Short mmCIF file of C-alpha atoms and ligand atoms in Angstrom, two decimals:
data_model
loop_
_atom_site.label_atom_id
_atom_site.label_comp_id
_atom_site.label_asym_id
_atom_site.label_seq_id
_atom_site.Cartn_x
_atom_site.Cartn_y
_atom_site.Cartn_z
CA MET A 29 -30.31 24.66 17.87
CA GLU A 30 -31.83 21.58 19.50
CA LEU A 31 -33.21 18.84 17.27
CA TYR A 32 -36.76 19.19 18.63
CA GLU A 33 -36.81 22.72 17.19
CA LEU A 34 -36.53 21.47 13.62
CA ASN A 35 -39.63 21.77 11.53
CA LEU A 36 -40.75 18.69 9.64
CA SER A 37 -39.05 19.29 6.29
CA ASP A 38 -35.73 20.20 7.95
CA ALA A 39 -35.91 17.14 10.18
CA ILE A 40 -36.51 14.94 7.13
CA GLN A 41 -33.56 16.54 5.33
CA GLY A 42 -31.27 16.27 8.36
CA LEU A 43 -32.03 12.57 8.74
CA LYS A 44 -31.50 12.00 5.04
CA ASP A 45 -28.13 13.79 5.15
CA LYS A 46 -27.21 11.78 8.26
CA LYS A 47 -26.56 14.94 10.27
CA PHE A 48 -28.22 13.14 13.17
CA SER A 49 -30.00 9.84 13.72
CA ALA A 50 -33.67 9.08 14.27
CA SER A 51 -32.78 8.01 17.83
CA GLU A 52 -31.20 11.40 18.51
CA LEU A 53 -34.24 13.23 17.15
CA PHE A 54 -36.49 10.99 19.23
CA ALA A 55 -34.41 11.63 22.36
CA SER A 56 -34.53 15.38 21.84
CA CYS A 57 -38.33 15.40 21.41
CA LYS A 58 -38.74 13.09 24.40
CA ALA A 59 -36.60 15.37 26.59
CA ARG A 60 -38.66 18.35 25.46
CA ILE A 61 -41.86 16.51 26.38
CA ASP A 62 -40.43 15.47 29.77
CA LYS A 63 -39.54 19.08 30.49
CA LEU A 64 -42.81 20.81 29.56
CA GLU A 65 -45.48 18.16 29.93
CA PRO A 66 -46.00 18.56 33.69
CA GLU A 67 -47.23 22.08 32.93
CA ILE A 68 -48.86 21.69 29.51
CA HIS A 69 -50.54 18.32 29.94
CA ALA A 70 -51.08 17.54 26.26
CA PHE A 71 -50.90 13.76 26.56
CA ILE A 72 -53.47 11.18 27.51
CA THR A 73 -51.16 8.24 26.73
CA ARG A 74 -47.41 8.40 26.12
CA THR A 75 -45.71 5.77 23.96
CA ASP A 76 -42.23 7.24 23.78
CA SER A 77 -40.34 4.61 25.75
CA THR A 78 -38.53 2.94 22.85
CA PRO A 79 -36.47 4.75 20.24
CA PRO A 80 -37.46 3.98 16.65
CA ALA A 81 -36.07 1.03 14.79
CA GLU A 82 -34.54 1.84 11.40
CA THR A 83 -37.41 2.74 9.10
CA SER A 84 -37.73 3.98 5.56
CA GLY A 85 -40.27 6.20 3.83
CA LEU A 86 -40.95 9.92 3.54
CA LEU A 87 -41.45 10.35 7.29
CA ALA A 88 -38.85 7.81 8.41
CA GLY A 89 -37.98 8.42 12.06
CA ILE A 90 -40.18 11.52 12.47
CA PRO A 91 -41.94 11.73 15.84
CA THR A 92 -45.64 12.56 15.87
CA VAL A 93 -48.71 12.48 18.08
CA LEU A 94 -52.35 11.72 17.31
CA LYS A 95 -55.55 13.13 18.72
CA ASP A 96 -57.01 10.44 20.93
CA ASN A 97 -60.04 9.88 18.71
CA LEU A 98 -57.86 8.25 16.04
CA CYS A 99 -57.76 4.50 16.44
CA THR A 100 -54.39 2.90 17.08
CA LYS A 101 -54.26 -0.88 16.98
CA GLY A 102 -53.65 -2.35 20.43
CA LEU A 103 -53.07 1.08 21.98
CA ARG A 104 -55.59 2.70 24.32
CA THR A 105 -57.87 5.14 22.46
CA THR A 106 -60.19 7.12 24.72
CA ALA A 107 -61.74 10.08 22.85
CA ALA A 108 -61.00 11.74 26.25
CA SER A 109 -64.01 9.92 27.68
CA LYS A 110 -64.39 7.59 30.61
CA ILE A 111 -66.86 5.53 28.63
CA LEU A 112 -64.17 4.03 26.41
CA GLY A 113 -62.25 2.96 29.50
CA GLU A 114 -59.10 1.11 28.50
CA TRP A 115 -60.41 0.31 25.00
CA ARG A 116 -57.71 -0.84 22.62
CA PRO A 117 -58.90 -0.72 19.02
CA PRO A 118 -58.37 -3.84 16.90
CA TYR A 119 -57.33 -1.71 13.91
CA ASP A 120 -55.49 1.47 12.93
CA ALA A 121 -57.19 4.56 11.50
CA THR A 122 -56.22 4.78 7.82
CA ALA A 123 -54.57 8.20 8.30
CA TRP A 124 -52.34 6.75 11.02
CA ALA A 125 -51.69 3.56 9.03
CA LYS A 126 -50.42 5.76 6.18
CA LEU A 127 -48.15 7.79 8.48
CA LYS A 128 -46.79 4.60 10.02
CA GLU A 129 -46.19 3.12 6.58
CA ALA A 130 -44.24 6.31 5.73
CA GLY A 131 -42.06 5.71 8.80
CA ALA A 132 -43.52 8.12 11.40
CA VAL A 133 -42.89 7.31 15.06
CA LEU A 134 -45.75 7.66 17.55
CA MET A 135 -44.94 9.55 20.77
CA GLY A 136 -48.47 9.17 22.10
CA LYS A 137 -52.13 10.02 22.02
CA VAL A 138 -53.11 13.55 22.92
CA ASN A 139 -55.86 15.37 24.72
CA MET A 140 -59.09 16.72 23.28
CA ASP A 141 -62.58 17.70 24.32
CA GLU A 142 -64.55 14.53 25.03
CA PHE A 143 -65.73 13.04 21.72
CA ALA A 144 -64.45 16.26 20.08
CA MET A 145 -67.28 18.33 21.58
CA GLY A 146 -65.96 21.71 22.59
CA ASN A 147 -63.45 24.41 21.76
CA THR A 148 -61.26 24.59 24.87
CA CYS A 149 -59.81 21.10 25.38
CA GLY A 150 -61.31 21.47 28.86
CA ASN A 151 -64.19 19.00 28.36
CA SER A 152 -61.78 16.10 28.84
CA ALA A 153 -62.08 13.31 31.38
CA PHE A 154 -58.30 13.66 31.71
CA GLY A 155 -58.25 17.33 32.71
CA PRO A 156 -57.45 20.40 30.61
CA THR A 157 -54.44 21.07 28.39
CA ARG A 158 -52.72 24.44 28.74
CA ASN A 159 -51.72 26.81 25.95
CA PRO A 160 -47.92 26.57 25.52
CA ASN A 161 -47.77 30.31 24.76
CA ASP A 162 -49.43 31.24 28.06
CA LEU A 163 -50.13 28.50 30.58
CA SER A 164 -53.10 30.32 32.08
CA ARG A 165 -54.98 30.15 28.78
CA VAL A 166 -56.81 27.48 26.80
CA PRO A 167 -55.08 25.92 23.78
CA GLY A 168 -58.42 25.82 21.97
CA GLY A 169 -60.24 22.69 20.99
CA SER A 170 -61.25 20.17 20.46
CA SER A 171 -57.83 19.13 19.08
CA GLY A 172 -56.04 21.16 21.77
CA GLY A 173 -53.47 18.48 22.56
CA SER A 174 -52.46 18.14 18.90
CA ALA A 175 -52.00 21.91 18.53
CA ALA A 176 -50.19 22.32 21.86
CA ALA A 177 -47.79 19.45 21.09
CA VAL A 178 -46.65 21.08 17.84
CA SER A 179 -46.53 24.56 19.33
CA ALA A 180 -44.42 23.43 22.32
CA GLY A 181 -41.92 21.62 20.09
CA TYR A 182 -42.86 18.11 21.25
CA VAL A 183 -43.19 16.94 17.65
CA PRO A 184 -42.90 18.67 14.26
CA PHE A 185 -46.41 17.67 13.19
CA SER A 186 -49.55 16.02 14.50
CA LEU A 187 -53.03 14.97 13.43
CA GLY A 188 -56.34 16.22 14.72
CA SER A 189 -59.94 16.21 13.54
CA ASP A 190 -62.29 19.05 12.68
CA THR A 191 -66.08 18.83 12.81
CA GLY A 192 -66.80 22.53 13.27
CA GLY A 193 -63.39 24.13 13.80
CA SER A 194 -61.45 21.71 15.96
CA ILE A 195 -58.27 21.95 13.90
CA ARG A 196 -58.43 25.59 12.85
CA GLN A 197 -59.32 27.24 16.14
CA PRO A 198 -56.67 25.48 18.29
CA ALA A 199 -54.11 26.06 15.51
CA SER A 200 -54.82 29.78 15.74
CA PHE A 201 -54.78 29.76 19.57
CA CYS A 202 -51.45 27.91 19.75
CA GLY A 203 -49.68 29.61 16.84
CA VAL A 204 -49.31 26.76 14.37
CA TYR A 205 -50.73 26.00 10.92
CA GLY A 206 -53.69 23.67 10.65
CA LEU A 207 -55.63 22.40 7.67
CA LYS A 208 -59.20 21.17 7.69
CA PRO A 209 -59.24 19.38 4.35
CA THR A 210 -62.19 19.15 1.96
CA TYR A 211 -64.69 16.58 3.22
CA GLY A 212 -63.58 13.32 1.63
CA MET A 213 -59.94 14.32 1.09
CA VAL A 214 -58.68 12.19 4.01
CA SER A 215 -60.22 8.86 4.97
CA ARG A 216 -62.26 8.94 8.17
CA TYR A 217 -61.83 5.21 8.71
CA GLY A 218 -60.82 4.70 12.32
CA LEU A 219 -61.79 8.21 13.42
CA ILE A 220 -64.20 7.93 16.35
CA SER A 221 -67.36 9.51 14.95
CA TYR A 222 -68.87 12.70 16.27
CA GLY A 223 -70.88 14.19 13.37
CA SER A 224 -70.05 11.87 10.48
CA SER A 225 -71.21 14.24 7.73
CA LEU A 226 -68.95 16.99 9.15
CA ASP A 227 -65.89 15.18 10.57
CA GLN A 228 -62.56 15.40 8.77
CA ILE A 229 -58.99 14.53 9.80
CA GLY A 230 -56.19 17.01 9.14
CA PRO A 231 -52.63 18.01 10.08
CA PHE A 232 -50.97 20.60 12.35
CA ALA A 233 -47.40 21.82 11.68
CA ARG A 234 -45.14 24.85 12.14
CA THR A 235 -44.83 25.63 8.41
CA VAL A 236 -47.16 25.41 5.43
CA LYS A 237 -44.64 23.25 3.58
CA ASP A 238 -44.93 20.74 6.41
CA LEU A 239 -48.71 20.63 6.05
CA GLN A 240 -48.19 19.90 2.37
CA LEU A 241 -45.85 17.03 3.20
CA VAL A 242 -48.31 15.47 5.63
CA MET A 243 -51.23 15.91 3.23
CA SER A 244 -49.27 14.16 0.49
CA VAL A 245 -49.11 11.13 2.80
CA ILE A 246 -52.58 11.03 4.39
CA SER A 247 -54.88 12.15 1.55
CA GLY A 248 -56.44 9.85 -1.01
CA HIS A 249 -59.19 7.35 -1.58
CA ASP A 250 -59.74 4.58 0.94
CA PRO A 251 -62.05 1.67 0.15
CA MET A 252 -62.87 1.58 3.89
CA ASP A 253 -64.46 5.06 3.73
CA SER A 254 -67.08 5.38 1.01
CA SER A 255 -67.14 9.16 1.51
CA SER A 256 -63.46 9.52 0.62
CA PHE A 257 -62.90 10.81 -2.91
CA ARG A 258 -62.38 8.45 -5.82
CA ASP A 259 -61.16 10.62 -8.66
CA LYS A 260 -57.65 11.80 -9.41
CA ASP A 261 -55.01 12.25 -6.75
CA HIS A 262 -54.42 15.78 -5.55
CA ASP A 263 -50.93 17.20 -5.83
CA PHE A 264 -49.55 18.62 -2.58
CA THR A 265 -46.03 19.24 -3.87
CA HIS A 266 -44.47 22.30 -2.26
CA ARG A 267 -43.61 25.10 -4.66
CA GLU A 268 -41.93 28.43 -3.98
CA ASP A 269 -42.90 30.01 -7.31
CA VAL A 270 -46.53 30.49 -6.39
CA SER A 271 -48.55 33.62 -6.92
CA VAL A 272 -51.89 35.19 -6.05
CA LYS A 273 -51.67 37.72 -8.85
CA GLY A 274 -55.12 38.35 -10.26
CA LYS A 275 -56.79 36.11 -7.68
CA ARG A 276 -59.86 37.46 -5.95
CA VAL A 277 -59.83 37.15 -2.18
CA ALA A 278 -63.14 37.97 -0.54
CA LEU A 279 -64.18 39.35 2.80
CA VAL A 280 -67.67 38.41 3.95
CA LYS A 281 -69.95 41.44 3.92
CA GLU A 282 -72.17 40.32 6.81
CA PHE A 283 -69.19 39.63 9.06
CA GLN A 284 -67.86 43.17 8.81
CA SER A 285 -70.15 44.47 11.57
CA PHE A 286 -69.28 41.63 13.98
CA THR A 287 -66.84 42.40 16.78
CA LEU A 288 -63.37 40.93 16.83
CA ASP A 289 -60.66 41.17 19.46
CA ALA A 290 -58.33 43.99 18.41
CA PRO A 291 -55.29 41.81 17.51
CA ILE A 292 -57.48 39.74 15.19
CA ALA A 293 -58.91 42.80 13.46
CA GLU A 294 -55.36 44.15 13.07
CA ALA A 295 -54.13 40.85 11.64
CA MET A 296 -57.02 40.87 9.15
CA ALA A 297 -55.98 44.35 7.94
CA LYS A 298 -52.32 43.32 7.71
CA THR A 299 -53.11 40.13 5.77
CA ARG A 300 -55.38 41.98 3.41
CA LYS A 301 -52.53 44.38 2.67
CA VAL A 302 -50.08 41.54 2.05
CA LEU A 303 -52.48 39.95 -0.43
CA GLU A 304 -53.03 43.25 -2.23
CA GLU A 305 -49.29 43.85 -2.46
CA GLU A 306 -48.92 40.40 -3.98
CA GLY A 307 -51.40 41.33 -6.69
CA ALA A 308 -54.62 39.85 -5.37
CA GLU A 309 -57.84 41.78 -5.65
CA ILE A 310 -59.84 42.16 -2.44
CA VAL A 311 -63.56 41.81 -3.07
CA GLU A 312 -66.66 41.32 -0.94
CA VAL A 313 -69.11 38.41 -1.00
CA SER A 314 -72.43 38.15 0.73
CA LEU A 315 -73.29 35.10 2.89
CA PRO A 316 -76.53 36.10 4.65
CA VAL A 317 -77.75 32.59 5.49
CA VAL A 318 -74.33 31.63 6.86
CA ALA A 319 -74.15 34.74 9.02
CA ARG A 320 -77.62 34.30 10.45
CA TYR A 321 -78.24 30.55 10.65
CA ALA A 322 -75.00 28.57 10.42
CA VAL A 323 -74.42 28.26 14.18
CA ALA A 324 -77.94 26.97 14.89
CA CYS A 325 -77.87 24.74 11.82
CA TYR A 326 -74.49 23.25 12.75
CA TYR A 327 -75.39 22.51 16.37
CA ALA A 328 -78.73 20.96 15.40
CA LEU A 329 -77.00 18.64 12.93
CA ALA A 330 -73.90 17.93 15.01
CA MET A 331 -75.98 17.04 18.08
CA SER A 332 -78.39 14.91 16.05
CA GLU A 333 -75.56 12.96 14.47
CA ALA A 334 -73.73 12.70 17.79
CA HIS A 335 -76.73 11.25 19.56
CA THR A 336 -76.93 8.50 16.93
CA ASN A 337 -73.19 7.87 16.83
CA LEU A 338 -72.90 7.68 20.60
CA GLU A 339 -75.68 5.12 20.94
CA ARG A 340 -73.09 2.39 20.53
CA TYR A 341 -71.51 3.09 23.92
CA ASP A 342 -73.82 0.88 25.91
CA GLY A 343 -71.40 -1.10 28.04
CA VAL A 344 -72.05 -4.25 26.00
CA ARG A 345 -69.65 -4.22 23.11
CA LEU A 346 -66.78 -1.95 24.02
CA GLY A 347 -65.30 0.21 26.72
CA TYR A 348 -66.46 0.76 30.28
CA THR A 349 -69.05 -1.61 31.69
CA VAL A 350 -70.62 -2.65 35.00
CA LYS A 351 -70.96 -6.30 35.86
CA ASP A 352 -73.38 -6.23 38.79
CA ALA A 353 -76.39 -4.44 37.28
CA ALA A 354 -79.83 -5.88 38.04
CA GLY A 355 -80.85 -5.77 34.39
CA ILE A 356 -80.01 -4.30 30.99
CA LYS A 357 -81.77 -0.99 31.70
CA GLU A 358 -79.84 -0.44 34.89
CA MET A 359 -76.63 -1.36 33.11
CA PHE A 360 -77.20 1.19 30.31
CA GLU A 361 -78.12 3.81 32.89
CA ARG A 362 -75.10 3.27 35.06
CA VAL A 363 -72.63 2.94 32.18
CA ARG A 364 -73.84 6.08 30.42
CA SER A 365 -74.31 8.20 33.55
CA TYR A 366 -70.81 7.46 34.74
CA GLY A 367 -69.11 7.21 31.35
CA PHE A 368 -70.11 10.46 29.64
CA GLY A 369 -69.16 13.94 30.83
CA PRO A 370 -71.73 16.76 31.19
CA GLU A 371 -71.24 18.38 27.76
CA VAL A 372 -71.59 15.06 25.94
CA LYS A 373 -74.69 14.17 27.96
CA SER A 374 -76.37 17.50 27.22
CA ARG A 375 -75.68 17.08 23.50
CA ILE A 376 -77.02 13.52 23.44
CA ILE A 377 -80.21 14.75 25.10
CA ALA A 378 -80.51 17.69 22.69
CA GLY A 379 -79.85 15.41 19.71
CA THR A 380 -82.49 12.98 20.92
CA CYS A 381 -85.05 15.80 21.12
CA LEU A 382 -84.10 17.26 17.73
CA THR A 383 -84.62 13.93 15.96
CA GLU A 384 -87.57 12.64 17.97
CA PRO A 385 -90.37 11.69 15.48
CA THR A 386 -92.79 14.51 16.35
CA ARG A 387 -90.09 17.20 16.10
CA CYS A 388 -87.76 15.76 13.50
CA GLU A 389 -89.26 17.65 10.52
CA GLU A 390 -89.22 20.93 12.37
CA TYR A 391 -85.64 20.71 13.63
CA TYR A 392 -83.36 18.05 12.12
CA VAL A 393 -84.89 18.02 8.64
CA ALA A 394 -85.13 21.82 8.63
CA ALA A 395 -81.44 22.03 9.53
CA THR A 396 -80.51 19.74 6.63
CA LYS A 397 -82.37 22.14 4.31
CA VAL A 398 -80.59 25.16 5.75
CA ARG A 399 -77.34 23.29 5.24
CA THR A 400 -78.13 22.95 1.54
CA LEU A 401 -78.79 26.69 1.35
CA ILE A 402 -75.45 27.33 3.04
CA ALA A 403 -73.61 25.10 0.58
CA GLN A 404 -75.34 26.88 -2.31
CA GLU A 405 -74.43 30.25 -0.85
CA PHE A 406 -70.75 29.26 -0.82
CA THR A 407 -70.97 27.91 -4.37
CA ARG A 408 -72.35 31.26 -5.47
CA ALA A 409 -69.69 33.15 -3.53
CA PHE A 410 -66.91 31.08 -5.12
CA GLY A 411 -68.28 32.13 -8.50
CA GLU A 412 -67.21 35.64 -7.49
CA CYS A 413 -63.94 34.93 -5.70
CA ASP A 414 -61.13 32.37 -5.38
CA PHE A 415 -60.74 32.41 -1.60
CA ILE A 416 -62.45 33.87 1.43
CA LEU A 417 -60.38 35.46 4.20
CA GLN A 418 -61.81 35.53 7.71
CA PRO A 419 -60.80 34.92 11.32
CA ALA A 420 -60.60 31.42 12.75
CA SER A 421 -62.03 32.75 15.99
CA PRO A 422 -63.48 36.14 16.96
CA SER A 423 -61.47 36.14 20.18
CA MET A 424 -57.96 35.52 21.41
CA PRO A 425 -57.39 32.46 23.66
CA TRP A 426 -59.26 33.04 26.90
CA LYS A 427 -58.25 32.07 30.44
CA ILE A 428 -58.88 28.47 31.41
CA GLY A 429 -62.37 28.17 32.91
CA GLU A 430 -63.37 31.68 31.82
CA ASN A 431 -66.28 30.90 29.48
CA ASP A 432 -67.29 27.57 30.97
CA GLU A 433 -70.58 28.79 32.38
CA ASP A 434 -71.87 30.27 29.14
CA GLU A 435 -72.49 27.37 26.78
CA LEU A 436 -74.15 29.43 24.06
CA LYS A 437 -71.32 31.94 23.97
CA GLY A 438 -68.98 28.99 23.48
CA TYR A 439 -71.09 27.74 20.55
CA GLU A 440 -71.23 31.17 18.93
CA ALA A 441 -67.44 31.40 19.06
CA ASP A 442 -67.42 28.78 16.28
CA LEU A 443 -69.20 31.07 13.82
CA TYR A 444 -66.16 31.46 11.56
CA THR A 445 -65.21 27.81 11.38
CA LEU A 446 -68.34 25.68 11.36
CA PRO A 447 -69.88 26.93 8.07
CA VAL A 448 -66.85 25.44 6.33
CA ASN A 449 -67.78 21.97 7.61
CA LEU A 450 -71.44 22.42 6.71
CA ALA A 451 -70.39 23.03 3.11
CA GLY A 452 -67.60 20.41 3.10
CA LEU A 453 -64.96 23.02 2.18
CA PRO A 454 -61.25 23.17 3.01
CA GLY A 455 -60.06 25.76 5.54
CA LEU A 456 -56.48 26.73 6.34
CA SER A 457 -55.68 28.26 9.71
CA PHE A 458 -52.52 30.31 9.30
CA PHE A 459 -50.21 32.18 11.63
CA ALA A 460 -50.51 35.96 11.25
CA GLY A 461 -48.12 37.30 13.91
CA TYR A 462 -48.01 37.86 17.67
CA ALA A 463 -49.88 40.16 20.02
CA GLY A 464 -47.54 40.18 23.02
CA ASN A 465 -46.73 36.54 23.68
CA LEU A 466 -49.98 35.27 22.16
CA PRO A 467 -50.14 34.17 18.54
CA VAL A 468 -52.85 35.41 16.20
CA GLY A 469 -54.26 33.08 13.56
CA LEU A 470 -56.60 33.65 10.66
CA GLN A 471 -58.39 31.49 8.16
CA LEU A 472 -58.43 31.13 4.40
CA ILE A 473 -61.25 29.14 2.81
CA GLY A 474 -61.54 27.80 -0.73
CA PRO A 475 -63.99 25.83 -2.85
CA ARG A 476 -64.18 22.04 -2.52
CA TRP A 477 -60.94 20.30 -3.60
CA SER A 478 -58.97 23.56 -3.66
CA ASP A 479 -56.78 22.35 -0.75
CA PRO A 480 -53.53 22.42 -2.80
CA ALA A 481 -54.23 25.97 -4.01
CA LEU A 482 -55.13 27.03 -0.50
CA LEU A 483 -51.79 25.77 0.78
CA ASP A 484 -49.94 27.48 -2.10
CA THR A 485 -51.48 30.74 -0.93
CA GLY A 486 -50.48 29.83 2.60
CA VAL A 487 -46.85 29.68 1.42
CA ILE A 488 -47.10 33.29 0.27
CA LEU A 489 -48.74 34.40 3.50
CA GLU A 490 -46.08 32.67 5.58
CA ARG A 491 -43.35 34.40 3.58
CA HIS A 492 -44.80 37.81 4.51
CA LEU A 493 -46.28 37.20 7.93
CA GLY A 494 -43.43 35.03 9.24
CA SER A 495 -43.42 31.56 10.77
CA PRO A 496 -44.37 30.92 14.40
CA LYS A 497 -41.75 30.32 17.07
CA ILE A 498 -41.80 27.31 19.36
CA ALA A 499 -43.67 28.26 22.53
CA ASN A 500 -42.02 28.13 25.92
CA GLY A 501 -44.95 28.37 28.29
CA GLY A 502 -44.92 32.15 28.00
CA LYS A 503 -41.50 32.42 29.60
N1 LIG B 608 -66.70 23.44 18.87
C1 LIG B 608 -67.44 22.68 17.92
C2 LIG B 608 -68.29 21.64 18.62
O1 LIG B 608 -68.17 21.52 19.79
C3 LIG B 608 -66.52 22.01 16.93
C4 LIG B 608 -65.81 20.86 17.50
C5 LIG B 608 -65.07 20.08 16.45
O2 LIG B 608 -64.74 20.57 15.38
N2 LIG B 608 -64.88 18.80 16.75
O3 LIG B 608 -69.05 20.96 18.02
#
């Protein structure tokens, strides 16, 4: 076994027992990256030129990568956009500062859809990333680079962000575990904003135990993010003696008539059986507003927030600029026309229309009301069940470029993930087996702050459904 193949907890143990050194682990991961990166293209910026100095802490000497919308002090952070140019943030994102403090070693910043808008990792100014399980297919997005890096064995864990599914969908496409934590569980300080009321940072790893380890490091209150939680700390300790006996796991009634790709439907049936055998009761909950309006509600809100958040990229304060413009208007025009890609531009325009004074009530404000109804619907549902089981995506990873023409179809593909962000809930994307060489992932959702319980259930699912293998480009 090569060192890059070790999952996070085994790598930590091996380093502790001095079976190998941090430099050896680093060298193994670096060689793996060198070998596969020309085909996978997960990186925007590599930083793996120097082996780690001796460090201490829970993650001492563990290589990792970060989605390129997480600020890294002095290191180029692009959000996969030309508009940020060679911007080097003057501070670290809190989640990264915590990993660094725990001894993690950064191998680089990885690809994503520009400003996290998309679900293919193809809306990047740096070109698309390929799915390590099948190089002709998308890795999912927007955190496609973070998922691909873990799946290909570059690093044992990574961080991404999830505004409407950007951790859970790529995790399921690449065959790794991914957690979108409860809104407020992880500080958003230093995360480049997309939709601030929806954005949340979370981990990718090849086992549930590894997600628990990373969550124990990155979660917690941060005075720099007033939306991060202030009450007690949450306990992410890994336990083997967990059970779902007597727990009620719900399927969503309205989703039952929606079409799923066959491997996903089969995985749903298999997972349901596993849960029943473990003593859980399978029930049904009804989420009519979610089923009918969540996609429209999400995109109205996400685009409205994005248009406000992206106002700051004006060529004056940070990132790409032009020096020879005839006036301020021409400068804004040239900077923003060149700097943003087509998807980002179309969302800024849509967001501007949705919040424009004469339409704001009818669209933006209406969407905020629908959002409240959606949150209430989930609260009611969680009165009748402990968790909800559903796909992370209705389809298996598609071929690169396949759905690019049909924007709406792309938006609708987020139906199973984005309601979770609208209600601020945690969602776990878990590995549920293979269909040929492609992994199949599903999703388990819980009430707010149930992240530890969700991961405990993930441990049981992993025991029955198996852990994913490191992907080799489909070879
Ligand atoms: N695909 C969704 C969007 O484009 C979600 C992206 C995300 O979670 N960042 O908005």
